[in-house]
PDB file of C-alpha atoms in Angstrom:
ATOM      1  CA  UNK A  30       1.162 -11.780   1.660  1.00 88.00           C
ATOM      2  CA  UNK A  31       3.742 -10.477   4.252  1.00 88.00           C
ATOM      3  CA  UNK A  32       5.905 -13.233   3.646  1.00 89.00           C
ATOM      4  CA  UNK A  33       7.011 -12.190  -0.196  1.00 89.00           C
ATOM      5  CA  UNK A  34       8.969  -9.415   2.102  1.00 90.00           C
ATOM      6  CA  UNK A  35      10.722 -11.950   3.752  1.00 91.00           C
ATOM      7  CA  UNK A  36      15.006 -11.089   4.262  1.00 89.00           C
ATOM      8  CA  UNK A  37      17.457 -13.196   5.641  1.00 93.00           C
ATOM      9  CA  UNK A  38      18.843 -11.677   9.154  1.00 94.00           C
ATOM     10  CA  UNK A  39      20.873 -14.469  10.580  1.00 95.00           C
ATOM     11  CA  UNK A  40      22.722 -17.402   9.697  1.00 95.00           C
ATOM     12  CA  UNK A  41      23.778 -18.527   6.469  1.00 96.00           C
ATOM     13  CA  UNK A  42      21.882 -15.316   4.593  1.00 95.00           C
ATOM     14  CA  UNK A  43      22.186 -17.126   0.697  1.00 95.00           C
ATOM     15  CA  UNK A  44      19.337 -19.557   2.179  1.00 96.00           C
ATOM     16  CA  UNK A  45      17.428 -16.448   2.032  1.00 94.00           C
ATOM     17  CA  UNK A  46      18.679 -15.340  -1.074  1.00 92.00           C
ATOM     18  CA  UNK A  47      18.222 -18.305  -2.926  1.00 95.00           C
ATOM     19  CA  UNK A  48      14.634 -19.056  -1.355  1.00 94.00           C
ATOM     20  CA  UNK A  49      13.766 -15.193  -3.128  1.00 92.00           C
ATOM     21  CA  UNK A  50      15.384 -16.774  -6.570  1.00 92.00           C
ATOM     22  CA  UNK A  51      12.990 -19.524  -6.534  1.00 93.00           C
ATOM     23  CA  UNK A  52       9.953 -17.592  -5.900  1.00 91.00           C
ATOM     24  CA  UNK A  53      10.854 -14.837  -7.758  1.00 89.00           C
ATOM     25  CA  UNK A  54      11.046 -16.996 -10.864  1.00 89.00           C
ATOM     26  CA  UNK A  55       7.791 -19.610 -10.046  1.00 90.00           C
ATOM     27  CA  UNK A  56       5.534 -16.526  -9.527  1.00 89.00           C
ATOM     28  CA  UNK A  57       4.690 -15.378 -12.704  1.00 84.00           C
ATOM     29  CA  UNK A  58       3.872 -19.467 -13.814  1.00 87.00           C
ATOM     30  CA  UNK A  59       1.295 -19.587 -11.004  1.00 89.00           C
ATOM     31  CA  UNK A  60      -1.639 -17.582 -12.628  1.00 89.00           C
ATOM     32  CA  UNK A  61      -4.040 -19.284 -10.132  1.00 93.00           C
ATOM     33  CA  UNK A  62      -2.184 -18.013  -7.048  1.00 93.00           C
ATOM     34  CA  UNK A  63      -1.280 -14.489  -8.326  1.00 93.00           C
ATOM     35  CA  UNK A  64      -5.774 -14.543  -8.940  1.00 94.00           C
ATOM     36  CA  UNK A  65      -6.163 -15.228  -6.047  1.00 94.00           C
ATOM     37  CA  UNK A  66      -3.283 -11.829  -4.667  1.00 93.00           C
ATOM     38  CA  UNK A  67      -4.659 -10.155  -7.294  1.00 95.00           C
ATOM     39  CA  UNK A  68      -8.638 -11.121  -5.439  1.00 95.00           C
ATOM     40  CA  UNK A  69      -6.388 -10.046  -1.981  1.00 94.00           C
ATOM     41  CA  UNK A  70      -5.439  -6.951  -3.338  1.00 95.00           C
ATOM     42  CA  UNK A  71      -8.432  -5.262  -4.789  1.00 95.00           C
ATOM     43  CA  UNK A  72     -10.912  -6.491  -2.406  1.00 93.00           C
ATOM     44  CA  UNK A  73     -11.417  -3.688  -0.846  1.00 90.00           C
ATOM     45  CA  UNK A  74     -11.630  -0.358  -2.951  1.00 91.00           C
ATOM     46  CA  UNK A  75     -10.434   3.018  -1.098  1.00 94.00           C
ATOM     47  CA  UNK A  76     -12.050   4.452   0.992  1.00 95.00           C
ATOM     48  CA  UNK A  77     -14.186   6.901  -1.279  1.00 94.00           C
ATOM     49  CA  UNK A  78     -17.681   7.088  -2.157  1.00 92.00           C
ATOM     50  CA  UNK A  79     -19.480   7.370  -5.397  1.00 85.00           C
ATOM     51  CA  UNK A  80     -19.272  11.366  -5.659  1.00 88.00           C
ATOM     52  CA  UNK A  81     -15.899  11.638  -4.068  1.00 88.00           C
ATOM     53  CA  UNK A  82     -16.675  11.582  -0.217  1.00 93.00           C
ATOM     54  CA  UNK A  83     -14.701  10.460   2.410  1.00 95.00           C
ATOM     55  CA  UNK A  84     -16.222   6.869   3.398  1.00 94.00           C
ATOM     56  CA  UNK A  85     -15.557   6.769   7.290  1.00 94.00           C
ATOM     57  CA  UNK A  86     -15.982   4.084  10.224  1.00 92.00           C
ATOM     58  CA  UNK A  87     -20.056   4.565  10.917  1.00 93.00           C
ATOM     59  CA  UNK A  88     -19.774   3.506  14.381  1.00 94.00           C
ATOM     60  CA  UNK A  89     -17.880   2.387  17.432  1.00 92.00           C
ATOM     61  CA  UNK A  90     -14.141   3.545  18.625  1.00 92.00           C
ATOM     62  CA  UNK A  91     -12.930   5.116  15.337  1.00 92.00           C
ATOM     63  CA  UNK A  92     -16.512   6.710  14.144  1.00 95.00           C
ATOM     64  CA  UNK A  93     -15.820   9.748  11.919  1.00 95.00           C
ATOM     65  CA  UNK A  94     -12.750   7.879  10.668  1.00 95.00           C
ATOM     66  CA  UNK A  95     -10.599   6.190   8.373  1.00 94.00           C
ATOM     67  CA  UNK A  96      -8.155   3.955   8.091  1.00 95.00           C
ATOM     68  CA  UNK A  97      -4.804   5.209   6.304  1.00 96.00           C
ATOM     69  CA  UNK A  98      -3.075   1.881   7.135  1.00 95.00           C
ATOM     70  CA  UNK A  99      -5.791  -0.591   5.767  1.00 93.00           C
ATOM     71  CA  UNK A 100      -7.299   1.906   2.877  1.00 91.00           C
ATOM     72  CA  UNK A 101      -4.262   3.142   1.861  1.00 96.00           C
ATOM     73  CA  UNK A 102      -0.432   2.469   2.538  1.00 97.00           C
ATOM     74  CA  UNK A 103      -1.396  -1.658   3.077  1.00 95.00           C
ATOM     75  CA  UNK A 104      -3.251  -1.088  -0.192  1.00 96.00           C
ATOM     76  CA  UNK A 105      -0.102   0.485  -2.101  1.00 98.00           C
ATOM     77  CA  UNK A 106       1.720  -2.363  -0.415  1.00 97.00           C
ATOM     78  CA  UNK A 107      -0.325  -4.689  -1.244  1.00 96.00           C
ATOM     79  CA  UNK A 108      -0.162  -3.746  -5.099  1.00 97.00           C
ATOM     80  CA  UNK A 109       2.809  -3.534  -5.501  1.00 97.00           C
ATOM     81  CA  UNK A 110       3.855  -6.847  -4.237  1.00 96.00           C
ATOM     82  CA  UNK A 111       1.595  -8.185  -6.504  1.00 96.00           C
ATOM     83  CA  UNK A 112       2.872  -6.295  -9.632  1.00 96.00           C
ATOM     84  CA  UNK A 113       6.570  -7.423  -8.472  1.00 95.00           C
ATOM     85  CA  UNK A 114       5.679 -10.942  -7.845  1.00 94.00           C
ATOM     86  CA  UNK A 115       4.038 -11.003 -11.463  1.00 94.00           C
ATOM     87  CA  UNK A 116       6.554  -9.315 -13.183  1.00 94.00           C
ATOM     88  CA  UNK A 117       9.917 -11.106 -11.375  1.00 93.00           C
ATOM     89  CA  UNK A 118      10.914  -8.234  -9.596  1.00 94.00           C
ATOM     90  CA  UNK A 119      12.378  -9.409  -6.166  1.00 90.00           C
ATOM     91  CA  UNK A 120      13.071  -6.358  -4.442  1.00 92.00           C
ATOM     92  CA  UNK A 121      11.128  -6.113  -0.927  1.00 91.00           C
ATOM     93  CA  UNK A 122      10.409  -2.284  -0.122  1.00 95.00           C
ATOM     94  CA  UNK A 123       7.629  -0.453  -2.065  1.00 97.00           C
ATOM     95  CA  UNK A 124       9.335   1.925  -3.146  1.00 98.00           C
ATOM     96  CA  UNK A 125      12.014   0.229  -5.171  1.00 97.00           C
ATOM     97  CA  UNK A 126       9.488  -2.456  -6.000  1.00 97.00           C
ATOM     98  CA  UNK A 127       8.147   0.492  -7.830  1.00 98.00           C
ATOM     99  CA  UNK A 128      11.332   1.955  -9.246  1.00 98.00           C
ATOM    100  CA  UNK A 129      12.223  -1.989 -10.889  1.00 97.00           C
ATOM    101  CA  UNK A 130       8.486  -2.513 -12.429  1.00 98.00           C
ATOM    102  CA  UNK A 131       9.286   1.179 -14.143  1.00 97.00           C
ATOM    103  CA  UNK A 132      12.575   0.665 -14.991  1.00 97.00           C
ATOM    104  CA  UNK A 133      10.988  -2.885 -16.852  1.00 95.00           C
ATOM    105  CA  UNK A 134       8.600  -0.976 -18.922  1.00 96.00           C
ATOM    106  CA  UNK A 135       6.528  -3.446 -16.299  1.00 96.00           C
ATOM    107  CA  UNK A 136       4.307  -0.622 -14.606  1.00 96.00           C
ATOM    108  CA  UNK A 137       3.297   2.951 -16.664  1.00 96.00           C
ATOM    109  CA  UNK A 138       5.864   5.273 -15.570  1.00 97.00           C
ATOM    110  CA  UNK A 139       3.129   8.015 -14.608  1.00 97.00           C
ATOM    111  CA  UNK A 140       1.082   4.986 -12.290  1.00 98.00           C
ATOM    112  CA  UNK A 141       4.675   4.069 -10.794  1.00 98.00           C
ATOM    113  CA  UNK A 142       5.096   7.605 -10.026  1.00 98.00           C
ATOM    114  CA  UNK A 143       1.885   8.636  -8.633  1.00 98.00           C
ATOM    115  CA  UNK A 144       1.610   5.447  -6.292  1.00 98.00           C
ATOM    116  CA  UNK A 145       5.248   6.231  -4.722  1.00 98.00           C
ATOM    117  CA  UNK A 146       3.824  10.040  -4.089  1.00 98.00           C
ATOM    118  CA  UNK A 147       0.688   8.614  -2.756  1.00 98.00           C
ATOM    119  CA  UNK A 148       2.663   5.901  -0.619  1.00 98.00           C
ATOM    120  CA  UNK A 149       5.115   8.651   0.923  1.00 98.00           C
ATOM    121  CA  UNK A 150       1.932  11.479   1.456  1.00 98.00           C
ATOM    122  CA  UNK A 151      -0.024   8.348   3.336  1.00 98.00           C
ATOM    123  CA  UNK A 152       2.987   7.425   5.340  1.00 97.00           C
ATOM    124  CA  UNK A 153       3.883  10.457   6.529  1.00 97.00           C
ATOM    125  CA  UNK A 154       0.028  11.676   7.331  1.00 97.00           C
ATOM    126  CA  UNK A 155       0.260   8.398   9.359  1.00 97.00           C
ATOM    127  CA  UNK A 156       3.172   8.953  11.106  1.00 97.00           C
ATOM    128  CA  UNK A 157       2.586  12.995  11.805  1.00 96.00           C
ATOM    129  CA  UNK A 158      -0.978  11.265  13.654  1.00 95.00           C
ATOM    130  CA  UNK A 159       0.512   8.426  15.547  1.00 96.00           C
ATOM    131  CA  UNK A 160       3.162  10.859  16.916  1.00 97.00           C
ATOM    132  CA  UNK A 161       0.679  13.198  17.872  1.00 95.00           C
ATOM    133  CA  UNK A 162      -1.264   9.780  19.576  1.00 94.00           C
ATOM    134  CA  UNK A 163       1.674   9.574  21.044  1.00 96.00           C
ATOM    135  CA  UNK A 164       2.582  13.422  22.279  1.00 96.00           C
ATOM    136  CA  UNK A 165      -1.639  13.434  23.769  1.00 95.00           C
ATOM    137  CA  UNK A 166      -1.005  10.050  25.633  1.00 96.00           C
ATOM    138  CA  UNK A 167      -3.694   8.423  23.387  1.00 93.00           C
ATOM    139  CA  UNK A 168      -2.838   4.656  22.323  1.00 93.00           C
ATOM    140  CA  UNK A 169      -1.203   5.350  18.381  1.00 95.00           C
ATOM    141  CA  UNK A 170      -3.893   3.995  15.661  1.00 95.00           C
ATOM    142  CA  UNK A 171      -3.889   4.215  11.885  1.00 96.00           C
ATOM    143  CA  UNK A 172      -7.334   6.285  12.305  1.00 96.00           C
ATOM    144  CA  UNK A 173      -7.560   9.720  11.627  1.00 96.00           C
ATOM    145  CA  UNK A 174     -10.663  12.324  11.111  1.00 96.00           C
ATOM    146  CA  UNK A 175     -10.518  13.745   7.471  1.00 96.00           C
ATOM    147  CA  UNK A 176     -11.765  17.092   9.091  1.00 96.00           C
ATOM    148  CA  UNK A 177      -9.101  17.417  11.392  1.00 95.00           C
ATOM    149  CA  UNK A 178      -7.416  17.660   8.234  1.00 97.00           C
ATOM    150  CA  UNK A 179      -6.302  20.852   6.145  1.00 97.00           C
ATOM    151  CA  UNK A 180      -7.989  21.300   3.186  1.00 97.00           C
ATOM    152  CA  UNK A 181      -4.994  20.476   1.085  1.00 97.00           C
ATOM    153  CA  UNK A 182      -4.285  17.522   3.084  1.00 97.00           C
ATOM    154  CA  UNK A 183      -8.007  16.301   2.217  1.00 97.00           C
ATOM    155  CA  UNK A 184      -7.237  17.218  -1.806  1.00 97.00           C
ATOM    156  CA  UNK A 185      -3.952  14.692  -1.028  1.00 98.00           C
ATOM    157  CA  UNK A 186      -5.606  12.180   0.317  1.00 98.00           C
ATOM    158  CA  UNK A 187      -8.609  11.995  -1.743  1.00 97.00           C
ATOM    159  CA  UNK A 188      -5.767  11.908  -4.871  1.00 98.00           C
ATOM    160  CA  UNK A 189      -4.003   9.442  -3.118  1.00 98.00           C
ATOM    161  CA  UNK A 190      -6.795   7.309  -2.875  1.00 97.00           C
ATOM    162  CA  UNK A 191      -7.892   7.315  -6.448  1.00 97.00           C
ATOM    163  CA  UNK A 192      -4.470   6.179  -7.722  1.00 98.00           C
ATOM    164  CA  UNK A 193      -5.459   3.899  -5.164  1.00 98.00           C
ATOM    165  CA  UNK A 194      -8.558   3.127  -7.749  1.00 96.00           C
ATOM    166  CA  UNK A 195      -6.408   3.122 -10.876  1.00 97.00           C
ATOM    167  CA  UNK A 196      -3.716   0.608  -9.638  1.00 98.00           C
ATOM    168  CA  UNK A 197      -6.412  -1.818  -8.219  1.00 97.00           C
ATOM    169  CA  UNK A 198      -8.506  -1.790 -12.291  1.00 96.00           C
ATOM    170  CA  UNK A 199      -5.308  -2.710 -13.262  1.00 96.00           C
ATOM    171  CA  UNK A 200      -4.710  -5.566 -11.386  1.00 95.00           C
ATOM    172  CA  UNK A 201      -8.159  -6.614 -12.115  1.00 93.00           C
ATOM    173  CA  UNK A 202      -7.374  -6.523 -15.573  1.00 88.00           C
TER     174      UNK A 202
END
């Protein structure tokens, strides 16, 4: 799915441009591809339990933890891509993907909102851990221990990963 944020960087740079036309404006005629995104996309929910609970790695290097790359800013990511390449939107960061699908009347402005709040608040909880990987001399993961967390930051993240939950029931619808 990577490739939809492809950007010309050298050479003749309306190759690129034009390339981002013509998908841009094919997407939203391929219902059978944008399934099988859409499939992509909400395979795997966050990473909550049924009553709200943190659902961490049971076992091996990352026990105790989760994922904020793969259960929740590759999610957003993920998403949104698909909401842009349904709705002709060919913008490439998340962010403004987000800001065009409002500005449409494409995405409901509150979703569009929350998922850029939850996007940023994952981001930068990933970041603050990998630099503190980084400061101990530990290799940098996307893993972190919700109760090395402060109690707000848990409250964040938990939100964050039920917009999670809304955006993905509405790409399944």
């Amino acid at each position: 799915l990577i490739f939809f944020d492809f950007r010309g960087v050298h050479g003749d740079l309306a190759l690129a441009d034009q390339l981002r036309r013509y998908i841009t404006e094919l997407m939203p005629q391929s219902g059978l591809f944008l399934v099988h995104v859409a499939g992509i996309s909400t395979a795997q929910g966050p990473p909550l339990g049924f009553l709200g609970q943190f659902v961490v790695e049971r076992s091996g290097e990352h026990k105790d933890q989760l994922d904020l790359k793969h259960g929740g800013t590759g999610a957003i990511v993920n998403l949104v891509r698909l909401f842009a390449l349904r709705h002709r939107v060919d913008e490439t960061s998340t962010l403004g993907r987000l800001e065009r699908l409002q500005a449409a009347g494409q995405i409901q402005p509150e979703l569009a909102n929350d998922l850029a709040e939850a996007f940023e608040f994952l981001l930068s909880l990933r970041f603050r851990h990998q630099w503190e990987d980084l400061r101990a001399g530990r290799p940098i993961s996307n893993f972190v221990d919700p109760r090395q967390l402060s109690s707000l930051e848990r409250r964040l993240l938990k939100e964050s990963f039920k917009v999670i939950g809304r955006a993905q029931a509405v790409a399944r619808q």
